[in-house]
mmCIF file of C-alpha atoms and ligand atoms in Angstrom:
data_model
loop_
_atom_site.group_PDB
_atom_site.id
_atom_site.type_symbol
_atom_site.label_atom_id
_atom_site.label_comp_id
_atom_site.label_asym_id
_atom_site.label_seq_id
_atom_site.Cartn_x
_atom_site.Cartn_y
_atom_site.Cartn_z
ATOM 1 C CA UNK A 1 17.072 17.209 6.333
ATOM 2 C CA UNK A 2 16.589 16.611 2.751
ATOM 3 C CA UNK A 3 14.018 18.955 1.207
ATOM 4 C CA UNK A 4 10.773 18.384 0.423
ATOM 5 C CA UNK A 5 8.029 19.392 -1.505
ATOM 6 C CA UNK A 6 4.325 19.527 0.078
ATOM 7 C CA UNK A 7 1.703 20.494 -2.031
ATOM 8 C CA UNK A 8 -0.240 23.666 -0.811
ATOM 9 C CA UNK A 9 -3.266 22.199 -0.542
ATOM 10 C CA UNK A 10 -1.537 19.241 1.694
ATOM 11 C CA UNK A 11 0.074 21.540 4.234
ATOM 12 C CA UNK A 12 -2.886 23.094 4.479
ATOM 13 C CA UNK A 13 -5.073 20.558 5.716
ATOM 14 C CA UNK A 14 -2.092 18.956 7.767
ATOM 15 C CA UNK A 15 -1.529 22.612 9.651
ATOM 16 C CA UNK A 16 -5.476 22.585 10.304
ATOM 17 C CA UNK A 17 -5.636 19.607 11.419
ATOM 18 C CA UNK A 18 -8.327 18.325 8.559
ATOM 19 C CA UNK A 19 -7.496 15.004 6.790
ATOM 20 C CA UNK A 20 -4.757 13.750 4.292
ATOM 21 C CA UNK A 21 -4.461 10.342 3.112
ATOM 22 C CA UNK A 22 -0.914 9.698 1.591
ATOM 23 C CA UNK A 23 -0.631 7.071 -1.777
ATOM 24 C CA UNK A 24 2.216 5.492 -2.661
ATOM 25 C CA UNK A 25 3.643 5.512 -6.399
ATOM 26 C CA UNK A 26 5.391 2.192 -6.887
ATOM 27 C CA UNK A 27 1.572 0.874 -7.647
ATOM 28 C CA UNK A 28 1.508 3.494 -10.124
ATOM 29 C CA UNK A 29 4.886 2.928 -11.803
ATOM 30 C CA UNK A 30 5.334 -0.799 -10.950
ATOM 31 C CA UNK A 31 2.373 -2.456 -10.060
ATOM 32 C CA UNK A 32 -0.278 -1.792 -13.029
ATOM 33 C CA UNK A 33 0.043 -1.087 -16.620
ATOM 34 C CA UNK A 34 -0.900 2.171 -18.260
ATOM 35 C CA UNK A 35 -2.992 3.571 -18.319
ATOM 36 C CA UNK A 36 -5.184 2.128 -15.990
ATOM 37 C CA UNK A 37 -2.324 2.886 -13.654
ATOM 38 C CA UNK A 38 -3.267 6.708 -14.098
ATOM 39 C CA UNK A 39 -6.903 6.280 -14.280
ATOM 40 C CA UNK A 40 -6.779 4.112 -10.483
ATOM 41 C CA UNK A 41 -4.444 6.851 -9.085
ATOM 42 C CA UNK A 42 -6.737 9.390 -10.256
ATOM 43 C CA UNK A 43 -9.726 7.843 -9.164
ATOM 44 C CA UNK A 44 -8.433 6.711 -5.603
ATOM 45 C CA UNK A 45 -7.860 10.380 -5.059
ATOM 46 C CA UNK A 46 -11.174 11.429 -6.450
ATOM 47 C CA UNK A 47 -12.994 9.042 -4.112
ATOM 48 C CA UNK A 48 -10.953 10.631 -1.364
ATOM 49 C CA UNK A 49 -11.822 14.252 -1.966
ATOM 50 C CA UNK A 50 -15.638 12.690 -2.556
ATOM 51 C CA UNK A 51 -15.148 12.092 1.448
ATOM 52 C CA UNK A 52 -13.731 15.420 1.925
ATOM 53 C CA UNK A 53 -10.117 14.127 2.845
ATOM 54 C CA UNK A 54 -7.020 15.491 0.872
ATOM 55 C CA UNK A 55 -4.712 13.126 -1.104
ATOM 56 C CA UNK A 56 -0.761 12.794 -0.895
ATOM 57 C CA UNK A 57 0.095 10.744 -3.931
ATOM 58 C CA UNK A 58 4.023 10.623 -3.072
ATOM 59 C CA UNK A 59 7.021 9.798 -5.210
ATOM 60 C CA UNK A 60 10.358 11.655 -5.821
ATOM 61 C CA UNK A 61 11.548 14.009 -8.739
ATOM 62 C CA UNK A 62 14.750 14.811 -8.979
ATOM 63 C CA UNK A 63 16.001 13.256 -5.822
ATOM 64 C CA UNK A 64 12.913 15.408 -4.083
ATOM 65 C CA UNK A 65 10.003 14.205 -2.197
ATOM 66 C CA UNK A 66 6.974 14.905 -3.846
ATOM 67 C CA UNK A 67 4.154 14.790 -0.964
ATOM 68 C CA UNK A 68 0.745 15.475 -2.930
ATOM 69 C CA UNK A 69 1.678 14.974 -6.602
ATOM 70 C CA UNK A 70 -0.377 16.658 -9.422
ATOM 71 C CA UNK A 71 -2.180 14.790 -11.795
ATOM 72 C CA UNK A 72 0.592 15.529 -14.493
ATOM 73 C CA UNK A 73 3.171 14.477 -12.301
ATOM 74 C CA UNK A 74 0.716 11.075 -11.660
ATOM 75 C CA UNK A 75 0.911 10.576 -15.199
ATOM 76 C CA UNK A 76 4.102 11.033 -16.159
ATOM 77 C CA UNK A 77 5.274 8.185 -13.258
ATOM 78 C CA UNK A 78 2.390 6.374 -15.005
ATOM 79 C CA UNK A 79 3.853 5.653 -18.839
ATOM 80 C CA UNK A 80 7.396 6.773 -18.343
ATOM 81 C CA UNK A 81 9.888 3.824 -18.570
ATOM 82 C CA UNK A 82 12.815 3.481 -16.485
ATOM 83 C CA UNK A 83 11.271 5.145 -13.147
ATOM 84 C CA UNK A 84 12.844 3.359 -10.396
ATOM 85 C CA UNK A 85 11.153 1.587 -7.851
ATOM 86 C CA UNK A 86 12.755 2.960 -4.245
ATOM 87 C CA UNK A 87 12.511 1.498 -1.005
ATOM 88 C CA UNK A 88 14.555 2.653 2.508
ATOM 89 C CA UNK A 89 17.422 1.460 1.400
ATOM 90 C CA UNK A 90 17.536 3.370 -1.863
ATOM 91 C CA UNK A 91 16.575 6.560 -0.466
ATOM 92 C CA UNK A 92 20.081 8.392 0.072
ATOM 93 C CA UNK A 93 21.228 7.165 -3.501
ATOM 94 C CA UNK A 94 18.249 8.660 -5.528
ATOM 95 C CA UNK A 95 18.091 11.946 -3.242
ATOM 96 C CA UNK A 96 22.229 12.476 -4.059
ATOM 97 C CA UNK A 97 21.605 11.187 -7.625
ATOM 98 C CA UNK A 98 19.096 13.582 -7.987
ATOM 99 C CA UNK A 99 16.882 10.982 -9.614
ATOM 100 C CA UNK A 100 13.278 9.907 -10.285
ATOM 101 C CA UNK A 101 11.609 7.525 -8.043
ATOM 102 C CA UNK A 102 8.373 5.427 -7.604
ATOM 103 C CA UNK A 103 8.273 4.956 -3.654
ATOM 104 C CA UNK A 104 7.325 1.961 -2.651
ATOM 105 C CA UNK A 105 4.698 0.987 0.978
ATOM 106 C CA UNK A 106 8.491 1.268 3.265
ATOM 107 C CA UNK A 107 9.515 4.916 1.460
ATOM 108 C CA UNK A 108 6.148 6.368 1.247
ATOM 109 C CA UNK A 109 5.440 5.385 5.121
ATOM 110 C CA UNK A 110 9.002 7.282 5.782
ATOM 111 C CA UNK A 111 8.287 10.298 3.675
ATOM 112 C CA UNK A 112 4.982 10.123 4.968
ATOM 113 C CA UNK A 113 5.351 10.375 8.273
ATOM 114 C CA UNK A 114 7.784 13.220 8.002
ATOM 115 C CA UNK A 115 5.456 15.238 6.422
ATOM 116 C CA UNK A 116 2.954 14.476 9.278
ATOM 117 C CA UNK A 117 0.948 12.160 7.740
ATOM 118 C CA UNK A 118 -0.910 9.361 9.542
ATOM 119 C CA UNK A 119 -3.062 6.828 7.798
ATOM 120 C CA UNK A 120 -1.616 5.673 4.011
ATOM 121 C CA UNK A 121 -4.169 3.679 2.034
ATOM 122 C CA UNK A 122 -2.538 1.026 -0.840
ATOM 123 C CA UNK A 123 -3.778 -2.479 -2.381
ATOM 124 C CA UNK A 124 -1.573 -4.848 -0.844
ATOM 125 C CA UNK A 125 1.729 -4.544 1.256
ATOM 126 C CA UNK A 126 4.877 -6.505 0.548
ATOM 127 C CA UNK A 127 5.700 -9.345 2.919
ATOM 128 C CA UNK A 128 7.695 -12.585 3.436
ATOM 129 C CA UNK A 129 7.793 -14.417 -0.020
ATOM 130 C CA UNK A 130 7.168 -18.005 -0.439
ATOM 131 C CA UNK A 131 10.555 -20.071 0.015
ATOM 132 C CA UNK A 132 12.309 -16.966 1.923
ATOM 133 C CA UNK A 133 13.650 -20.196 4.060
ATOM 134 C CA UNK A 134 15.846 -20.432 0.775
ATOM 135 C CA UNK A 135 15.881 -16.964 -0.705
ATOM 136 C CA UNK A 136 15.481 -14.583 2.780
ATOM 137 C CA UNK A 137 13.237 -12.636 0.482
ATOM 138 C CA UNK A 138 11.317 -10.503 2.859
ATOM 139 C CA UNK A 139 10.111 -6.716 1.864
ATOM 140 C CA UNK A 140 11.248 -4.087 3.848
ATOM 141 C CA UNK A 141 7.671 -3.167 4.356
ATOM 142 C CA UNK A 142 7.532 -5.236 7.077
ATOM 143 C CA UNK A 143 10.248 -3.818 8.453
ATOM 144 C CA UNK A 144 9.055 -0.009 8.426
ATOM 145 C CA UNK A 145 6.197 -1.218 9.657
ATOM 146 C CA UNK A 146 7.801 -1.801 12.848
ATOM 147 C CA UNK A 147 9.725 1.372 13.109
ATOM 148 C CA UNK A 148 7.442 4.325 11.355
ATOM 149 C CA UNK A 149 4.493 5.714 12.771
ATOM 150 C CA UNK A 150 1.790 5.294 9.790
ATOM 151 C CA UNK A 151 -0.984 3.358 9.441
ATOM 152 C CA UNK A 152 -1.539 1.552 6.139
ATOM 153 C CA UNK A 153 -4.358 0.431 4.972
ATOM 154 C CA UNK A 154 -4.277 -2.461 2.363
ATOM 155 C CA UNK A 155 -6.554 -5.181 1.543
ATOM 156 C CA UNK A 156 -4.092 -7.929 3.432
ATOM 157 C CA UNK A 157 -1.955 -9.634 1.483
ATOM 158 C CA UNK A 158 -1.398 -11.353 -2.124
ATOM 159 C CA UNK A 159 -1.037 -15.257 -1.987
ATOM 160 C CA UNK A 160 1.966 -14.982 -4.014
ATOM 161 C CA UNK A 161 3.632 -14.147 -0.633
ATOM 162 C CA UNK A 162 3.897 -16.606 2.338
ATOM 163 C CA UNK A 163 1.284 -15.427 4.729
ATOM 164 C CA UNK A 164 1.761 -17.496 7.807
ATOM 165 C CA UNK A 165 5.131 -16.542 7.636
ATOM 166 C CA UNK A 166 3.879 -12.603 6.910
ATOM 167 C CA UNK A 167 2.195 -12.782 9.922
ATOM 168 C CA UNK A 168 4.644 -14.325 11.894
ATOM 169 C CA UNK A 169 7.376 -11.643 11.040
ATOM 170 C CA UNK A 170 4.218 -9.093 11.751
ATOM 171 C CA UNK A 171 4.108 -10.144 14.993
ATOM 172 C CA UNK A 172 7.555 -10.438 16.310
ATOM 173 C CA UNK A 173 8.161 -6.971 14.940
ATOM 174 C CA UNK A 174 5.212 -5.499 17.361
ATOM 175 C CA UNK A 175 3.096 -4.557 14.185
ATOM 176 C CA UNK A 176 -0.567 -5.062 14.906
ATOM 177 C CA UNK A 177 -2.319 -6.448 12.224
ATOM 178 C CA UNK A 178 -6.286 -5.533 12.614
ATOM 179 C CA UNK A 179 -9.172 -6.860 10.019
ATOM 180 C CA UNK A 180 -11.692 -4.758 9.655
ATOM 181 C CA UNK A 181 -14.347 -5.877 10.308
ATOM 182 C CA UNK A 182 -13.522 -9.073 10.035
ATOM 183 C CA UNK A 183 -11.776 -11.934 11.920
ATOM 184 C CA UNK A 184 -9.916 -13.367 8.792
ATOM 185 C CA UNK A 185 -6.930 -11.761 6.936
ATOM 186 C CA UNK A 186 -8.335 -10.809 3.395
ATOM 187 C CA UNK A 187 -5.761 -12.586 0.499
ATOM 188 C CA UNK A 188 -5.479 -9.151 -1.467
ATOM 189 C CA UNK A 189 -7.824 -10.862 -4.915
ATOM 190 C CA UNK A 190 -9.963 -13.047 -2.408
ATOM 191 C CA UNK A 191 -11.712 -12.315 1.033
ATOM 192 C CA UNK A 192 -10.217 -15.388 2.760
ATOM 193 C CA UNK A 193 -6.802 -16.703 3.309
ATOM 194 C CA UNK A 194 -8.105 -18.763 6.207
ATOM 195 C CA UNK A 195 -5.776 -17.186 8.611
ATOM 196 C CA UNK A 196 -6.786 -15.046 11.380
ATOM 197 C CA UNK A 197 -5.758 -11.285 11.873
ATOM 198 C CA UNK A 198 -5.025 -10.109 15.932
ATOM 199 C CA UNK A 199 -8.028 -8.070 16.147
ATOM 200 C CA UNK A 200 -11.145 -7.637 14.443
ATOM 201 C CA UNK A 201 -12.070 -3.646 14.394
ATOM 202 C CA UNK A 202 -15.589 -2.903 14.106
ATOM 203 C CA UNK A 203 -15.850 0.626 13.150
ATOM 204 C CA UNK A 204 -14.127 3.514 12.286
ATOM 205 C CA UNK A 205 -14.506 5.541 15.346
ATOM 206 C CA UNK A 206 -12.721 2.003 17.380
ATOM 207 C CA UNK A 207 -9.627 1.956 14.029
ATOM 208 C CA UNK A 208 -9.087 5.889 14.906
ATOM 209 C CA UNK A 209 -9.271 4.681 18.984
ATOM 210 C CA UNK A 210 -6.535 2.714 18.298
ATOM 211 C CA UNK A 211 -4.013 4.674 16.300
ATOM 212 C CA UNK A 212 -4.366 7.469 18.990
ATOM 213 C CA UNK A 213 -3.059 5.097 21.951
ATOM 214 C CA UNK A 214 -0.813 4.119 19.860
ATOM 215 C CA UNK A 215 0.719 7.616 19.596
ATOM 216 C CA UNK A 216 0.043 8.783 22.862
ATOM 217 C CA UNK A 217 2.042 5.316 24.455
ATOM 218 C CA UNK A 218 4.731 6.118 22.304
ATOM 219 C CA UNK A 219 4.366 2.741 21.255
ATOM 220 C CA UNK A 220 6.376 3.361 17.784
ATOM 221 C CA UNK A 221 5.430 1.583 14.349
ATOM 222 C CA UNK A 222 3.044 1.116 12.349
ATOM 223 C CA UNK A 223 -0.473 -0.486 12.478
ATOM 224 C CA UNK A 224 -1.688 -2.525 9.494
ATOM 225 C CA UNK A 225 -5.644 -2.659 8.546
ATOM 226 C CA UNK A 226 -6.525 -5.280 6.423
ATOM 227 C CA UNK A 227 -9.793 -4.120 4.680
ATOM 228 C CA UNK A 228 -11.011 -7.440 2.015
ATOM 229 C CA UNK A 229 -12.162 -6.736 -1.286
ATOM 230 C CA UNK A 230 -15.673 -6.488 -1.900
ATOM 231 C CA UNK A 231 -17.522 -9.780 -2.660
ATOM 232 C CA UNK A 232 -18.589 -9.200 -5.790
ATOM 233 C CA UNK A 233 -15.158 -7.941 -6.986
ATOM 234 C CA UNK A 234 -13.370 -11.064 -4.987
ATOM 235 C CA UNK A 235 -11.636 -13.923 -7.806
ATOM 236 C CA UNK A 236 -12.610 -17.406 -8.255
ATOM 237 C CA UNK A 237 -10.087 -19.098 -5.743
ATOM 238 C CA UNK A 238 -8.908 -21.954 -8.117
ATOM 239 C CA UNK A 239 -8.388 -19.302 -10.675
ATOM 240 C CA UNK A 240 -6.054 -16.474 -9.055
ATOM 241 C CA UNK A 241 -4.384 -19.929 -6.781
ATOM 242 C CA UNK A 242 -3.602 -21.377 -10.255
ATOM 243 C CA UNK A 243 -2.529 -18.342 -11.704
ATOM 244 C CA UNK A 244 -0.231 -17.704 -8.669
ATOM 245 C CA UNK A 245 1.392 -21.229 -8.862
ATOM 246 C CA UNK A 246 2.040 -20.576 -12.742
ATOM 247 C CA UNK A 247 3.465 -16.926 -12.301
ATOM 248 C CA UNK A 248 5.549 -18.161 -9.323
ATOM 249 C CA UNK A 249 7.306 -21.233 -11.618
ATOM 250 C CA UNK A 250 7.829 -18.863 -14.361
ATOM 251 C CA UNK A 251 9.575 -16.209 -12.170
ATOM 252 C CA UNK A 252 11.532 -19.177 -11.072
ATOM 253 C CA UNK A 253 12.395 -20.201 -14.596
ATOM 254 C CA UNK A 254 13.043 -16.881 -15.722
ATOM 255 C CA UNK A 255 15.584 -16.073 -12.722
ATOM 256 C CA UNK A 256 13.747 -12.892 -11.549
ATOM 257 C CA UNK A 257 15.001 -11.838 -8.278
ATOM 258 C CA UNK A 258 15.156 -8.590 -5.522
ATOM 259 C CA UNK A 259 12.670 -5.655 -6.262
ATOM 260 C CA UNK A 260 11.803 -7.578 -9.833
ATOM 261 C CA UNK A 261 10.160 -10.096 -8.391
ATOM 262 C CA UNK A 262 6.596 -8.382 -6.825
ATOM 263 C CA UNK A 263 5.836 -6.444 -10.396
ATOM 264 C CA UNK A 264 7.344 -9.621 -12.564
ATOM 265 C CA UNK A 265 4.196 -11.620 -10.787
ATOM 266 C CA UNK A 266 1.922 -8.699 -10.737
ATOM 267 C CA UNK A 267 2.077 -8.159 -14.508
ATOM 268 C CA UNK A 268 2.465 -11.991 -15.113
ATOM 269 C CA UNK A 269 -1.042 -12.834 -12.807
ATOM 270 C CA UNK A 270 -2.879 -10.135 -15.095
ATOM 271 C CA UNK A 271 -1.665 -11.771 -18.035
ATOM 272 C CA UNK A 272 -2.729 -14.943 -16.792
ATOM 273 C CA UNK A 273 -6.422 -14.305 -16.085
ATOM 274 C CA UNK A 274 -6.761 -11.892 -18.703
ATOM 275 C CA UNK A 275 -7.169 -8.783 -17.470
ATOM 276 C CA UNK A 276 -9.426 -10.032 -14.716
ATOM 277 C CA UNK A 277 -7.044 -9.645 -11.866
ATOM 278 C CA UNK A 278 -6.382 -6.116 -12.667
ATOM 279 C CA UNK A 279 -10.085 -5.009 -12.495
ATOM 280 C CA UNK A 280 -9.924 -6.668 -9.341
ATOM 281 C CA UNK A 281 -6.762 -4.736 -7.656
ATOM 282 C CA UNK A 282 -8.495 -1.580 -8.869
ATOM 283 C CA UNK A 283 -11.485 -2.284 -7.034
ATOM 284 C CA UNK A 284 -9.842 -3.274 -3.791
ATOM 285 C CA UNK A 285 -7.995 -0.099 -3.995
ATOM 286 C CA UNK A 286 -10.657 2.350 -4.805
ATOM 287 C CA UNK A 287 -12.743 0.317 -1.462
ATOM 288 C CA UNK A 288 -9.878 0.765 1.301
ATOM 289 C CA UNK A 289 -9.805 4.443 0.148
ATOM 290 C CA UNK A 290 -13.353 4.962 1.184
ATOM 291 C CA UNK A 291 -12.132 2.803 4.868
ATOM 292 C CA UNK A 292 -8.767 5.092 4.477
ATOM 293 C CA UNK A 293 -10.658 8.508 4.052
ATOM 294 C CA UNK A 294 -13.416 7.530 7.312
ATOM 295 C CA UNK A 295 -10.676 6.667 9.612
ATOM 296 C CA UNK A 296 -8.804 9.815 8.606
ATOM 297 C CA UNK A 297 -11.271 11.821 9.442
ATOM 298 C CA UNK A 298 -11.904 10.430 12.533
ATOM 299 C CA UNK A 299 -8.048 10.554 13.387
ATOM 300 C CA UNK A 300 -8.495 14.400 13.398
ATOM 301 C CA UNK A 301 -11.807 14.050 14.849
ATOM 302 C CA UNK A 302 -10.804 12.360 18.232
ATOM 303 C CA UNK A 303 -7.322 13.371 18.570
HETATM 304 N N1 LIG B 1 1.520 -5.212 -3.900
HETATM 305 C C1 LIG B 1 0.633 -4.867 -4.868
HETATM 306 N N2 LIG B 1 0.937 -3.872 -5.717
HETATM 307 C C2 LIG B 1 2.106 -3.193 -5.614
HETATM 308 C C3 LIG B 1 3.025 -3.548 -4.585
HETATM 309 C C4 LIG B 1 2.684 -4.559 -3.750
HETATM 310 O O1 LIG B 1 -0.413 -5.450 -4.974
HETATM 311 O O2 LIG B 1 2.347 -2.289 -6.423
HETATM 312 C C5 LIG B 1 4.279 -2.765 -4.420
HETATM 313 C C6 LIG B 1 4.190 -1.852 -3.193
HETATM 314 O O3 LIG B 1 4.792 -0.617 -3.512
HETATM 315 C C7 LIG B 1 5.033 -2.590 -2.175
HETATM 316 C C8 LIG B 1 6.073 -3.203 -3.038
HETATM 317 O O4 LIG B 1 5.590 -1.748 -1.193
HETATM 318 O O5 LIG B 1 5.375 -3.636 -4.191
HETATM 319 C C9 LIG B 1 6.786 -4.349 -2.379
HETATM 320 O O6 LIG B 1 7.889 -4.683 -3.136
HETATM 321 P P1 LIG B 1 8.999 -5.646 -2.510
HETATM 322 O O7 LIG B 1 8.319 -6.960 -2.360
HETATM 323 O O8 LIG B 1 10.094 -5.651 -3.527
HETATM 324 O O9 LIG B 1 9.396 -5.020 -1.205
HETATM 325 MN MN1 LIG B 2 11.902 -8.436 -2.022
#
């Protein structure tokens, strides 16, 4: 295999069986402008070594996996142009190409999981988009959720995807989709989405329960925990709907298409609400970190 390059500090913990959290990098590259992008990478890893777990931001330099980046390296993915944005599929081309690459939820779950890494925390996953009837636009998240064994943590879903259908594809793939603790699948800026996730986890100790029978039944894939954003970080629901519907048209008006599309309505939404969005997605992210870094530890704890 490919190379890689595990941080010290990373291999440490994952040889002594103490807890690491991998982050992905597309949501520093692609998903939020600098340099709040920095400052929210930063921070998510802070809270993380706050709760005594180690942090894996991953990405690739020259056509290496990075698996515990250094702040340096988190900044220079954060304000260079022209990073890619890699998923599976461009794997092989940017490791023979030798180039740069943000990894998306499907490449940092691969690299992740070779390095030995179980749980992954992020804001929101890719999913099914809304008209993939038409357009068969469906992330390959979904897909390496079925095949690699991580568990992500996200705070469900953005409404700019089709979540019924999300679901739907969650389920025939054998991906269990678990809320915790609630019954409801969290819509990424808002707490509800009015659709309900297969299992409601209560606790930490039950979330770690469940990864290690997953394992041990060699039941491959991943697991998905939906954590919702605090309440008083949650958007207005007319607002972020309405911003949604206008950031969808334009992407349709502007022809944006494949891997443009998620950070085209990313940027677009922030735009819309002014900013407000953005403060949002940094909250979510720095809250599933604290549910990321508990069930961590409690992954090493029990297994
Ligand atoms: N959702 C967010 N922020 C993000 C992404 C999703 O709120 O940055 C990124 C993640 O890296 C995710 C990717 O894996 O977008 C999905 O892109 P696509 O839909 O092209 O598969
Ligand atoms: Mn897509």
């Amino acid at each position: 295999m490919n190379s890689m390059k595990i941080n010290p500090e990373v291999q440490q913990a994952l040889l002594n069986n103490k807890p690491v959290v991998a982050l992905e990098s597309t949501i520093i590259s692609h998903g939020m402008p600098y340099p709040k992008n920095v400052e929210t990478a930063l921070r998510v890893e802070q809270v993380l070594r706050d709760h005594d777990v180690v942090p894996a931001t991953i990405g690739i330099i020259d056509g290496e996996p990075i698996v515990g980046m250094t702040p340096e390296e988190i900044e220079l993915f954060g304000k260079t142009k022209g990073i890619g944005k890699a998923s599976r599929r461009d794997l092989p081309v940017i490791y023979a190409k030798k180039l740069w690459a943000a990894t998306t939820v499907a490449s940092t779950m691969i690299i992740a999981a070779q390095a030995g890494i179980e749980v992954f925390v992020t804001g929101g996953i890719g999913g099914v988009h809304r008209g993939a009837q038409e357009t068969m636009d469906i992330s390959a998240d979904l897909q390496e959720l079925a095949k690699t064994n991580v568990t992500v943590i996200c705070a469900g879903a953005k409404a700019i995807l089709d979540l019924p259908l999300t679901l739907e594809y969650l389920e025939t793939m054998g991906v269990p989709v678990l809320g915790f603790q609630t019954k409801e699948l969290p819509a990424f800026y808002t707490r509800h989405s009015g659709l309900k996730v297969d299992y409601e986890i209560e606790n930490y100790q039950e979330a770690a329960k469940i990864i290690l029978e997953k394992r041990k039944n060699s039941l491959l894939g991943g697991i998905l925990i939906t954590n919702p954003i605090p309440e008083k970080y949650a958007m207005d629901d007319n607002i972020i709907n309405n911003a949604i519907d206008k950031a969808l048209r334009m992407a349709d008006e502007q022809g944006i298409k494949g891997k443009d599309t998620t950070p085209f309505l990313l940027k677009t939404i922030v735009e819309l609400t002014g900013g407000d969005s953005l403060e949002s997605n940094i909250q979510l992210v720095l809250n599933n970190a604290l549910v990321g870094a508990e069930i961590a530890k409690e992954v090493c704890k029990q297994k």
